[in-house]
Amino acid sequence: MAATAKAPRIKALVAGNWKMNGLKASKKELAGLARRLAKGGRPACDVLVCPPATLVSLLKDEARGTRIAIGAQDCHAAASGAHTGDISAEMLKDAGAGFVIVGHSERRADHGETDAQVRAKAEAAWRAGLVAIVCIGETEAQRDAGETLKVIRSQLSGSLPKAATAKTTVIAYEPVWAIGTGRTPTSADVAKVHAAIRAALVKRYGAEGAAMRILYGGSVKPSNAAELMAVPNVNGALVGGASLKAEDFYGIISAYIKG
Ligand code: PEP
């Protein structure tokens, strides 16, 4: 593949992952975010909220006519069948999702999801017409052992299907030790890992890899968003805790509002 692909302009994506939080009343947070986005300057990024599956349809209705897209947090690899409690990518699409997160470290840890399963879920997302947000990231022990780049490269090659394109796929680099802890890597560390991800993507996918969005995730908040989002090869954020409150999430999106 062409390792010399020129760096294209990439529109950033700021995505909120509500995890297992939110009831019907939480639609007021989405409405609050929509109001802030309508009043403030136009952000130079796309905005996405991924609520629990129970709220996808409700929030899709609430988001109509706003700048907010709605996504989901996981899908089964099959389109339908005897999988009690699971939800397919087709069902999420039908409910109004445009994106789905796959391979989040909490799914890898809590449900033992492997790279191969994550890859199958990404393919399922495309089959249903969803964009797959594929998460990768090292644990603290792996980081301390100096294995970050090795882990990242291995997760990328195992979790990303061969046919990934910049339109169908987003990468989220989330160091596991930074998720929900208030700790973040230094900007220099983020730059090093994102550069390695970009190099791996370009090597495997050529121009598509050069254009693929690479999000940073892990304790992003209004106070550190501008610095993290300014790091080369950081094309947006995947945000957990700080996406639950409209004001905080807007504070992060503000990193992409000029003036
Ligand atoms: C996440 O779980 O995707 C995440 C980034 O969480 P937090 O922002 O709370 O660290």
PDB file of C-alpha atoms and ligand atoms in Angstrom:
ATOM      1  CA  MET A   1       0.000   0.000   0.000  1.00  0.00           C
ATOM      2  CA  ALA A   2       1.103   3.580  -0.615  1.00  0.00           C
ATOM      3  CA  ALA A   3       3.001   4.594   2.522  1.00  0.00           C
ATOM      4  CA  THR A   4       3.456   8.059   1.054  1.00  0.00           C
ATOM      5  CA  ALA A   5      -0.216   9.145   1.033  1.00  0.00           C
ATOM      6  CA  LYS A   6      -0.503  12.918   1.522  1.00  0.00           C
ATOM      7  CA  ALA A   7      -2.135  14.127   4.740  1.00  0.00           C
ATOM      8  CA  PRO A   8      -5.729  15.109   3.868  1.00  0.00           C
ATOM      9  CA  ARG A   9      -7.918  17.525   5.830  1.00  0.00           C
ATOM     10  CA  ILE A  10      -9.873  15.502   8.321  1.00  0.00           C
ATOM     11  CA  LYS A  11     -13.074  16.789   9.932  1.00  0.00           C
ATOM     12  CA  ALA A  12     -12.879  16.012  13.625  1.00  0.00           C
ATOM     13  CA  LEU A  13     -15.519  14.059  15.536  1.00  0.00           C
ATOM     14  CA  VAL A  14     -16.390  14.618  19.189  1.00  0.00           C
ATOM     15  CA  ALA A  15     -18.335  11.596  20.398  1.00  0.00           C
ATOM     16  CA  GLY A  16     -19.991  11.080  23.766  1.00  0.00           C
ATOM     17  CA  ASN A  17     -20.283   7.588  25.235  1.00  0.00           C
ATOM     18  CA  TRP A  18     -22.978   7.624  27.906  1.00  0.00           C
ATOM     19  CA  LYS A  19     -22.173   4.011  28.858  1.00  0.00           C
ATOM     20  CA  MET A  20     -24.874   2.487  31.128  1.00  0.00           C
ATOM     21  CA  ASN A  21     -26.243   5.872  32.138  1.00  0.00           C
ATOM     22  CA  GLY A  22     -29.421   7.655  31.179  1.00  0.00           C
ATOM     23  CA  LEU A  23     -33.183   7.370  31.417  1.00  0.00           C
ATOM     24  CA  LYS A  24     -35.865   8.940  29.246  1.00  0.00           C
ATOM     25  CA  ALA A  25     -35.524  12.151  31.273  1.00  0.00           C
ATOM     26  CA  SER A  26     -31.911  12.446  30.028  1.00  0.00           C
ATOM     27  CA  LYS A  27     -33.228  13.770  26.753  1.00  0.00           C
ATOM     28  CA  LYS A  28     -33.081  17.163  28.447  1.00  0.00           C
ATOM     29  CA  GLU A  29     -29.270  16.949  28.328  1.00  0.00           C
ATOM     30  CA  LEU A  30     -29.429  16.387  24.589  1.00  0.00           C
ATOM     31  CA  ALA A  31     -31.849  19.281  24.208  1.00  0.00           C
ATOM     32  CA  GLY A  32     -29.516  21.452  26.315  1.00  0.00           C
ATOM     33  CA  LEU A  33     -26.570  20.521  24.132  1.00  0.00           C
ATOM     34  CA  ALA A  34     -28.552  21.294  20.984  1.00  0.00           C
ATOM     35  CA  ARG A  35     -29.444  24.724  22.382  1.00  0.00           C
ATOM     36  CA  ARG A  36     -25.798  25.475  23.226  1.00  0.00           C
ATOM     37  CA  LEU A  37     -24.709  24.368  19.759  1.00  0.00           C
ATOM     38  CA  ALA A  38     -27.370  26.506  18.107  1.00  0.00           C
ATOM     39  CA  LYS A  39     -26.354  29.582  20.112  1.00  0.00           C
ATOM     40  CA  GLY A  40     -22.574  29.202  20.009  1.00  0.00           C
ATOM     41  CA  GLY A  41     -20.292  29.361  16.982  1.00  0.00           C
ATOM     42  CA  ARG A  42     -20.376  26.474  14.544  1.00  0.00           C
ATOM     43  CA  PRO A  43     -17.831  23.872  15.695  1.00  0.00           C
ATOM     44  CA  ALA A  44     -15.359  22.589  13.117  1.00  0.00           C
ATOM     45  CA  CYS A  45     -16.237  19.041  14.129  1.00  0.00           C
ATOM     46  CA  ASP A  46     -19.075  16.561  13.938  1.00  0.00           C
ATOM     47  CA  VAL A  47     -20.904  15.885  17.197  1.00  0.00           C
ATOM     48  CA  LEU A  48     -22.159  12.452  18.198  1.00  0.00           C
ATOM     49  CA  VAL A  49     -23.933  11.121  21.288  1.00  0.00           C
ATOM     50  CA  CYS A  50     -23.996   7.355  21.958  1.00  0.00           C
ATOM     51  CA  PRO A  51     -26.629   6.659  24.641  1.00  0.00           C
ATOM     52  CA  PRO A  52     -27.648   3.201  25.870  1.00  0.00           C
ATOM     53  CA  ALA A  53     -29.590   1.271  23.211  1.00  0.00           C
ATOM     54  CA  THR A  54     -32.847   1.917  25.098  1.00  0.00           C
ATOM     55  CA  LEU A  55     -32.547   5.634  24.311  1.00  0.00           C
ATOM     56  CA  VAL A  56     -31.330   5.595  20.700  1.00  0.00           C
ATOM     57  CA  SER A  57     -34.778   6.055  19.187  1.00  0.00           C
ATOM     58  CA  LEU A  58     -35.885   8.707  21.690  1.00  0.00           C
ATOM     59  CA  LEU A  59     -32.684  10.739  21.323  1.00  0.00           C
ATOM     60  CA  LYS A  60     -32.768  10.417  17.543  1.00  0.00           C
ATOM     61  CA  ASP A  61     -36.176  12.111  17.628  1.00  0.00           C
ATOM     62  CA  GLU A  62     -34.884  14.745  20.048  1.00  0.00           C
ATOM     63  CA  ALA A  63     -31.850  15.393  17.813  1.00  0.00           C
ATOM     64  CA  ARG A  64     -33.887  15.957  14.646  1.00  0.00           C
ATOM     65  CA  GLY A  65     -33.003  19.315  13.089  1.00  0.00           C
ATOM     66  CA  THR A  66     -29.911  19.728  15.318  1.00  0.00           C
ATOM     67  CA  ARG A  67     -26.208  19.208  14.629  1.00  0.00           C
ATOM     68  CA  ILE A  68     -26.077  16.107  16.813  1.00  0.00           C
ATOM     69  CA  ALA A  69     -25.801  12.587  15.408  1.00  0.00           C
ATOM     70  CA  ILE A  70     -26.844   9.564  17.455  1.00  0.00           C
ATOM     71  CA  GLY A  71     -24.909   6.322  17.807  1.00  0.00           C
ATOM     72  CA  ALA A  72     -24.811   3.183  19.930  1.00  0.00           C
ATOM     73  CA  GLN A  73     -22.247   1.478  22.152  1.00  0.00           C
ATOM     74  CA  ASP A  74     -22.046  -2.115  20.933  1.00  0.00           C
ATOM     75  CA  CYS A  75     -23.693  -4.550  18.531  1.00  0.00           C
ATOM     76  CA  HIS A  76     -23.845  -8.285  17.935  1.00  0.00           C
ATOM     77  CA  ALA A  77     -22.036  -9.582  14.863  1.00  0.00           C
ATOM     78  CA  ALA A  78     -25.125 -11.381  13.519  1.00  0.00           C
ATOM     79  CA  ALA A  79     -28.044  -9.577  11.901  1.00  0.00           C
ATOM     80  CA  SER A  80     -30.658 -11.559  13.863  1.00  0.00           C
ATOM     81  CA  GLY A  81     -31.141 -14.890  15.583  1.00  0.00           C
ATOM     82  CA  ALA A  82     -31.152 -16.729  18.897  1.00  0.00           C
ATOM     83  CA  HIS A  83     -28.962 -14.385  20.941  1.00  0.00           C
ATOM     84  CA  THR A  84     -30.997 -13.451  23.986  1.00  0.00           C
ATOM     85  CA  GLY A  85     -30.367  -9.944  25.197  1.00  0.00           C
ATOM     86  CA  ASP A  86     -28.163  -8.945  22.264  1.00  0.00           C
ATOM     87  CA  ILE A  87     -28.868  -6.195  19.759  1.00  0.00           C
ATOM     88  CA  SER A  88     -27.839  -6.269  16.111  1.00  0.00           C
ATOM     89  CA  ALA A  89     -26.374  -3.441  14.075  1.00  0.00           C
ATOM     90  CA  GLU A  90     -29.480  -3.593  11.860  1.00  0.00           C
ATOM     91  CA  MET A  91     -31.694  -2.975  14.918  1.00  0.00           C
ATOM     92  CA  LEU A  92     -29.566   0.001  15.945  1.00  0.00           C
ATOM     93  CA  LYS A  93     -29.759   1.412  12.439  1.00  0.00           C
ATOM     94  CA  ASP A  94     -33.522   0.897  12.485  1.00  0.00           C
ATOM     95  CA  ALA A  95     -33.722   2.765  15.807  1.00  0.00           C
ATOM     96  CA  GLY A  96     -31.877   5.751  14.331  1.00  0.00           C
ATOM     97  CA  ALA A  97     -28.179   5.167  15.021  1.00  0.00           C
ATOM     98  CA  GLY A  98     -25.583   6.241  12.468  1.00  0.00           C
ATOM     99  CA  PHE A  99     -22.524   4.988  14.362  1.00  0.00           C
ATOM    100  CA  VAL A 100     -21.677   2.182  16.768  1.00  0.00           C
ATOM    101  CA  ILE A 101     -18.735   1.878  19.147  1.00  0.00           C
ATOM    102  CA  VAL A 102     -17.092  -1.562  19.035  1.00  0.00           C
ATOM    103  CA  GLY A 103     -14.291  -3.021  21.141  1.00  0.00           C
ATOM    104  CA  HIS A 104     -14.533  -0.534  23.995  1.00  0.00           C
ATOM    105  CA  SER A 105     -12.106  -1.644  26.721  1.00  0.00           C
ATOM    106  CA  GLU A 106     -15.034  -2.156  29.108  1.00  0.00           C
ATOM    107  CA  ARG A 107     -16.520  -4.668  26.654  1.00  0.00           C
ATOM    108  CA  ARG A 108     -13.130  -6.300  26.150  1.00  0.00           C
ATOM    109  CA  ALA A 109     -12.671  -6.560  29.953  1.00  0.00           C
ATOM    110  CA  ASP A 110     -16.241  -7.257  31.142  1.00  0.00           C
ATOM    111  CA  HIS A 111     -17.280  -9.564  28.290  1.00  0.00           C
ATOM    112  CA  GLY A 112     -13.922 -10.980  27.209  1.00  0.00           C
ATOM    113  CA  GLU A 113     -14.305  -9.602  23.696  1.00  0.00           C
ATOM    114  CA  THR A 114     -11.405 -10.550  21.450  1.00  0.00           C
ATOM    115  CA  ASP A 115      -9.938  -8.683  18.482  1.00  0.00           C
ATOM    116  CA  ALA A 116     -11.615 -11.188  16.166  1.00  0.00           C
ATOM    117  CA  GLN A 117     -15.033 -10.503  17.713  1.00  0.00           C
ATOM    118  CA  VAL A 118     -14.455  -6.761  17.485  1.00  0.00           C
ATOM    119  CA  ARG A 119     -13.533  -7.157  13.821  1.00  0.00           C
ATOM    120  CA  ALA A 120     -16.750  -9.108  13.187  1.00  0.00           C
ATOM    121  CA  LYS A 121     -18.763  -6.400  14.937  1.00  0.00           C
ATOM    122  CA  ALA A 122     -17.142  -3.702  12.788  1.00  0.00           C
ATOM    123  CA  GLU A 123     -18.121  -5.673   9.684  1.00  0.00           C
ATOM    124  CA  ALA A 124     -21.643  -6.039  11.067  1.00  0.00           C
ATOM    125  CA  ALA A 125     -21.815  -2.284  11.567  1.00  0.00           C
ATOM    126  CA  TRP A 126     -20.923  -1.673   7.907  1.00  0.00           C
ATOM    127  CA  ARG A 127     -23.370  -4.342   6.738  1.00  0.00           C
ATOM    128  CA  ALA A 128     -26.114  -2.351   8.473  1.00  0.00           C
ATOM    129  CA  GLY A 129     -24.882   0.977   7.126  1.00  0.00           C
ATOM    130  CA  LEU A 130     -23.343   2.198  10.389  1.00  0.00           C
ATOM    131  CA  VAL A 131     -19.925   3.770  10.914  1.00  0.00           C
ATOM    132  CA  ALA A 132     -17.835   1.618  13.282  1.00  0.00           C
ATOM    133  CA  ILE A 133     -15.834   3.358  16.008  1.00  0.00           C
ATOM    134  CA  VAL A 134     -13.165   0.784  16.798  1.00  0.00           C
ATOM    135  CA  CYS A 135     -11.530   1.200  20.227  1.00  0.00           C
ATOM    136  CA  ILE A 136      -7.992   0.193  21.093  1.00  0.00           C
ATOM    137  CA  GLY A 137      -5.749   0.981  24.047  1.00  0.00           C
ATOM    138  CA  GLU A 138      -3.157  -0.441  26.394  1.00  0.00           C
ATOM    139  CA  THR A 139      -3.586  -1.298  30.077  1.00  0.00           C
ATOM    140  CA  GLU A 140      -1.441   0.319  32.731  1.00  0.00           C
ATOM    141  CA  ALA A 141       0.642  -2.857  33.126  1.00  0.00           C
ATOM    142  CA  GLN A 142       1.305  -2.945  29.374  1.00  0.00           C
ATOM    143  CA  ARG A 143       2.269   0.711  29.449  1.00  0.00           C
ATOM    144  CA  ASP A 144       4.613   0.199  32.388  1.00  0.00           C
ATOM    145  CA  ALA A 145       6.207  -2.699  30.540  1.00  0.00           C
ATOM    146  CA  GLY A 146       6.916  -0.401  27.578  1.00  0.00           C
ATOM    147  CA  GLU A 147       4.506  -2.356  25.369  1.00  0.00           C
ATOM    148  CA  THR A 148       2.100   0.412  24.359  1.00  0.00           C
ATOM    149  CA  LEU A 149       2.996   0.567  20.668  1.00  0.00           C
ATOM    150  CA  LYS A 150       3.217  -3.202  20.333  1.00  0.00           C
ATOM    151  CA  VAL A 151      -0.249  -3.599  21.888  1.00  0.00           C
ATOM    152  CA  ILE A 152      -1.746  -0.839  19.761  1.00  0.00           C
ATOM    153  CA  ARG A 153      -0.378  -2.271  16.514  1.00  0.00           C
ATOM    154  CA  SER A 154      -1.555  -5.751  17.394  1.00  0.00           C
ATOM    155  CA  GLN A 155      -5.085  -4.560  18.342  1.00  0.00           C
ATOM    156  CA  LEU A 156      -5.268  -2.513  15.145  1.00  0.00           C
ATOM    157  CA  SER A 157      -4.312  -5.389  12.921  1.00  0.00           C
ATOM    158  CA  GLY A 158      -6.602  -7.815  14.772  1.00  0.00           C
ATOM    159  CA  SER A 159      -9.652  -5.589  15.239  1.00  0.00           C
ATOM    160  CA  LEU A 160      -9.793  -3.771  11.910  1.00  0.00           C
ATOM    161  CA  PRO A 161     -11.297  -5.556   8.921  1.00  0.00           C
ATOM    162  CA  LYS A 162      -9.383  -5.523   5.627  1.00  0.00           C
ATOM    163  CA  ALA A 163     -11.997  -3.401   3.899  1.00  0.00           C
ATOM    164  CA  ALA A 164     -11.941  -0.476   6.373  1.00  0.00           C
ATOM    165  CA  THR A 165     -12.263   2.948   4.782  1.00  0.00           C
ATOM    166  CA  ALA A 166     -12.198   6.483   6.153  1.00  0.00           C
ATOM    167  CA  LYS A 167     -15.970   6.772   5.622  1.00  0.00           C
ATOM    168  CA  THR A 168     -16.913   3.544   7.373  1.00  0.00           C
ATOM    169  CA  THR A 169     -14.408   3.464  10.201  1.00  0.00           C
ATOM    170  CA  VAL A 170     -13.157   5.657  13.040  1.00  0.00           C
ATOM    171  CA  ILE A 171     -10.357   4.628  15.407  1.00  0.00           C
ATOM    172  CA  ALA A 172     -10.511   5.577  19.086  1.00  0.00           C
ATOM    173  CA  TYR A 173      -7.270   5.354  21.044  1.00  0.00           C
ATOM    174  CA  GLU A 174      -8.207   5.016  24.698  1.00  0.00           C
ATOM    175  CA  PRO A 175      -5.473   4.103  27.173  1.00  0.00           C
ATOM    176  CA  VAL A 176      -7.368   1.860  29.598  1.00  0.00           C
ATOM    177  CA  TRP A 177      -5.669   3.462  32.609  1.00  0.00           C
ATOM    178  CA  ALA A 178      -6.926   6.903  31.556  1.00  0.00           C
ATOM    179  CA  ILE A 179     -10.610   5.947  31.265  1.00  0.00           C
ATOM    180  CA  GLY A 180     -12.661   7.411  34.085  1.00  0.00           C
ATOM    181  CA  THR A 181      -9.585   8.017  36.235  1.00  0.00           C
ATOM    182  CA  GLY A 182      -8.945  11.714  35.683  1.00  0.00           C
ATOM    183  CA  ARG A 183      -5.455  10.790  34.443  1.00  0.00           C
ATOM    184  CA  THR A 184      -4.306  11.468  30.899  1.00  0.00           C
ATOM    185  CA  PRO A 185      -1.105  10.775  28.986  1.00  0.00           C
ATOM    186  CA  THR A 186       1.078  13.792  28.229  1.00  0.00           C
ATOM    187  CA  SER A 187       0.491  15.491  24.892  1.00  0.00           C
ATOM    188  CA  ALA A 188       3.859  14.115  23.787  1.00  0.00           C
ATOM    189  CA  ASP A 189       2.759  10.566  24.612  1.00  0.00           C
ATOM    190  CA  VAL A 190      -0.561  11.042  22.797  1.00  0.00           C
ATOM    191  CA  ALA A 191       1.341  12.417  19.785  1.00  0.00           C
ATOM    192  CA  LYS A 192       3.647   9.391  19.742  1.00  0.00           C
ATOM    193  CA  VAL A 193       0.829   6.843  19.889  1.00  0.00           C
ATOM    194  CA  HIS A 194      -1.387   8.657  17.370  1.00  0.00           C
ATOM    195  CA  ALA A 195       1.562   8.958  14.969  1.00  0.00           C
ATOM    196  CA  ALA A 196       2.140   5.211  15.284  1.00  0.00           C
ATOM    197  CA  ILE A 197      -1.568   4.527  14.642  1.00  0.00           C
ATOM    198  CA  ARG A 198      -1.518   6.798  11.593  1.00  0.00           C
ATOM    199  CA  ALA A 199       1.595   5.085  10.246  1.00  0.00           C
ATOM    200  CA  ALA A 200       0.002   1.656  10.700  1.00  0.00           C
ATOM    201  CA  LEU A 201      -3.220   2.811   8.999  1.00  0.00           C
ATOM    202  CA  VAL A 202      -1.368   4.335   6.047  1.00  0.00           C
ATOM    203  CA  LYS A 203       0.767   1.229   5.676  1.00  0.00           C
ATOM    204  CA  ARG A 204      -2.305  -1.006   5.536  1.00  0.00           C
ATOM    205  CA  TYR A 205      -4.902   1.204   3.837  1.00  0.00           C
ATOM    206  CA  GLY A 206      -2.938   3.844   1.917  1.00  0.00           C
ATOM    207  CA  ALA A 207      -4.936   7.030   1.275  1.00  0.00           C
ATOM    208  CA  GLU A 208      -7.924   5.662   3.211  1.00  0.00           C
ATOM    209  CA  GLY A 209      -5.693   5.196   6.254  1.00  0.00           C
ATOM    210  CA  ALA A 210      -4.372   8.719   5.883  1.00  0.00           C
ATOM    211  CA  ALA A 211      -7.937  10.059   5.951  1.00  0.00           C
ATOM    212  CA  MET A 212      -9.304   7.905   8.794  1.00  0.00           C
ATOM    213  CA  ARG A 213     -10.295   9.744  11.968  1.00  0.00           C
ATOM    214  CA  ILE A 214      -8.290   8.854  15.067  1.00  0.00           C
ATOM    215  CA  LEU A 215     -10.001   9.965  18.281  1.00  0.00           C
ATOM    216  CA  TYR A 216      -8.337  10.260  21.652  1.00  0.00           C
ATOM    217  CA  GLY A 217     -10.356   9.039  24.658  1.00  0.00           C
ATOM    218  CA  GLY A 218      -9.654   8.892  28.380  1.00  0.00           C
ATOM    219  CA  SER A 219     -10.579  11.607  30.903  1.00  0.00           C
ATOM    220  CA  VAL A 220     -11.127  14.327  28.303  1.00  0.00           C
ATOM    221  CA  LYS A 221     -12.777  17.328  29.953  1.00  0.00           C
ATOM    222  CA  PRO A 222     -13.332  20.990  29.166  1.00  0.00           C
ATOM    223  CA  SER A 223     -10.074  21.958  30.892  1.00  0.00           C
ATOM    224  CA  ASN A 224      -7.797  19.654  28.848  1.00  0.00           C
ATOM    225  CA  ALA A 225      -9.722  19.328  25.573  1.00  0.00           C
ATOM    226  CA  ALA A 226      -8.046  22.196  23.708  1.00  0.00           C
ATOM    227  CA  GLU A 227      -4.559  20.875  24.463  1.00  0.00           C
ATOM    228  CA  LEU A 228      -5.378  17.264  23.595  1.00  0.00           C
ATOM    229  CA  MET A 229      -7.313  18.155  20.444  1.00  0.00           C
ATOM    230  CA  ALA A 230      -4.353  20.230  19.198  1.00  0.00           C
ATOM    231  CA  VAL A 231      -2.031  17.199  19.163  1.00  0.00           C
ATOM    232  CA  PRO A 232      -1.099  16.105  15.619  1.00  0.00           C
ATOM    233  CA  ASN A 233      -3.158  13.147  14.356  1.00  0.00           C
ATOM    234  CA  VAL A 234      -5.813  13.672  17.031  1.00  0.00           C
ATOM    235  CA  ASN A 235      -9.017  14.057  15.016  1.00  0.00           C
ATOM    236  CA  GLY A 236     -11.461  14.427  17.859  1.00  0.00           C
ATOM    237  CA  ALA A 237     -12.404  12.793  21.141  1.00  0.00           C
ATOM    238  CA  LEU A 238     -14.353   9.903  22.583  1.00  0.00           C
ATOM    239  CA  VAL A 239     -15.734  11.180  25.876  1.00  0.00           C
ATOM    240  CA  GLY A 240     -17.289   9.183  28.704  1.00  0.00           C
ATOM    241  CA  GLY A 241     -18.122  10.905  31.990  1.00  0.00           C
ATOM    242  CA  ALA A 242     -17.923  14.454  30.686  1.00  0.00           C
ATOM    243  CA  SER A 243     -20.449  13.727  27.923  1.00  0.00           C
ATOM    244  CA  LEU A 244     -23.286  13.182  30.393  1.00  0.00           C
ATOM    245  CA  LYS A 245     -23.809  16.854  31.151  1.00  0.00           C
ATOM    246  CA  ALA A 246     -24.595  19.158  28.227  1.00  0.00           C
ATOM    247  CA  GLU A 247     -22.493  21.965  29.680  1.00  0.00           C
ATOM    248  CA  ASP A 248     -19.362  19.798  30.087  1.00  0.00           C
ATOM    249  CA  PHE A 249     -19.718  18.163  26.691  1.00  0.00           C
ATOM    250  CA  TYR A 250     -20.209  21.548  25.069  1.00  0.00           C
ATOM    251  CA  GLY A 251     -17.060  22.724  26.882  1.00  0.00           C
ATOM    252  CA  ILE A 252     -15.130  19.951  25.112  1.00  0.00           C
ATOM    253  CA  ILE A 253     -16.725  20.645  21.731  1.00  0.00           C
ATOM    254  CA  SER A 254     -15.681  24.281  22.246  1.00  0.00           C
ATOM    255  CA  ALA A 255     -12.092  23.204  21.507  1.00  0.00           C
ATOM    256  CA  TYR A 256     -13.332  23.202  17.887  1.00  0.00           C
ATOM    257  CA  ILE A 257     -15.087  26.574  17.980  1.00  0.00           C
ATOM    258  CA  LYS A 258     -12.967  29.466  16.779  1.00  0.00           C
ATOM    259  CA  GLY A 259     -12.923  32.814  18.540  1.00  0.00           C
TER     260      GLY A 259
HETATM  261  C1  PEP B   1     -14.688   6.117  27.569  1.00  0.00           C
HETATM  262  O1  PEP B   1     -15.078   5.245  28.327  1.00  0.00           O
HETATM  263  O2  PEP B   1     -14.828   5.971  26.347  1.00  0.00           O
HETATM  264  C2  PEP B   1     -14.068   7.298  28.143  1.00  0.00           C
HETATM  265  C3  PEP B   1     -13.255   7.969  27.418  1.00  0.00           C
HETATM  266  O3  PEP B   1     -14.409   7.590  29.461  1.00  0.00           O
HETATM  267  P1  PEP B   1     -13.963   8.894  30.280  1.00  0.00           P
HETATM  268  O4  PEP B   1     -14.048  10.088  29.367  1.00  0.00           O
HETATM  269  O5  PEP B   1     -14.935   8.980  31.415  1.00  0.00           O
HETATM  270  O6  PEP B   1     -12.547   8.666  30.727  1.00  0.00           O
END
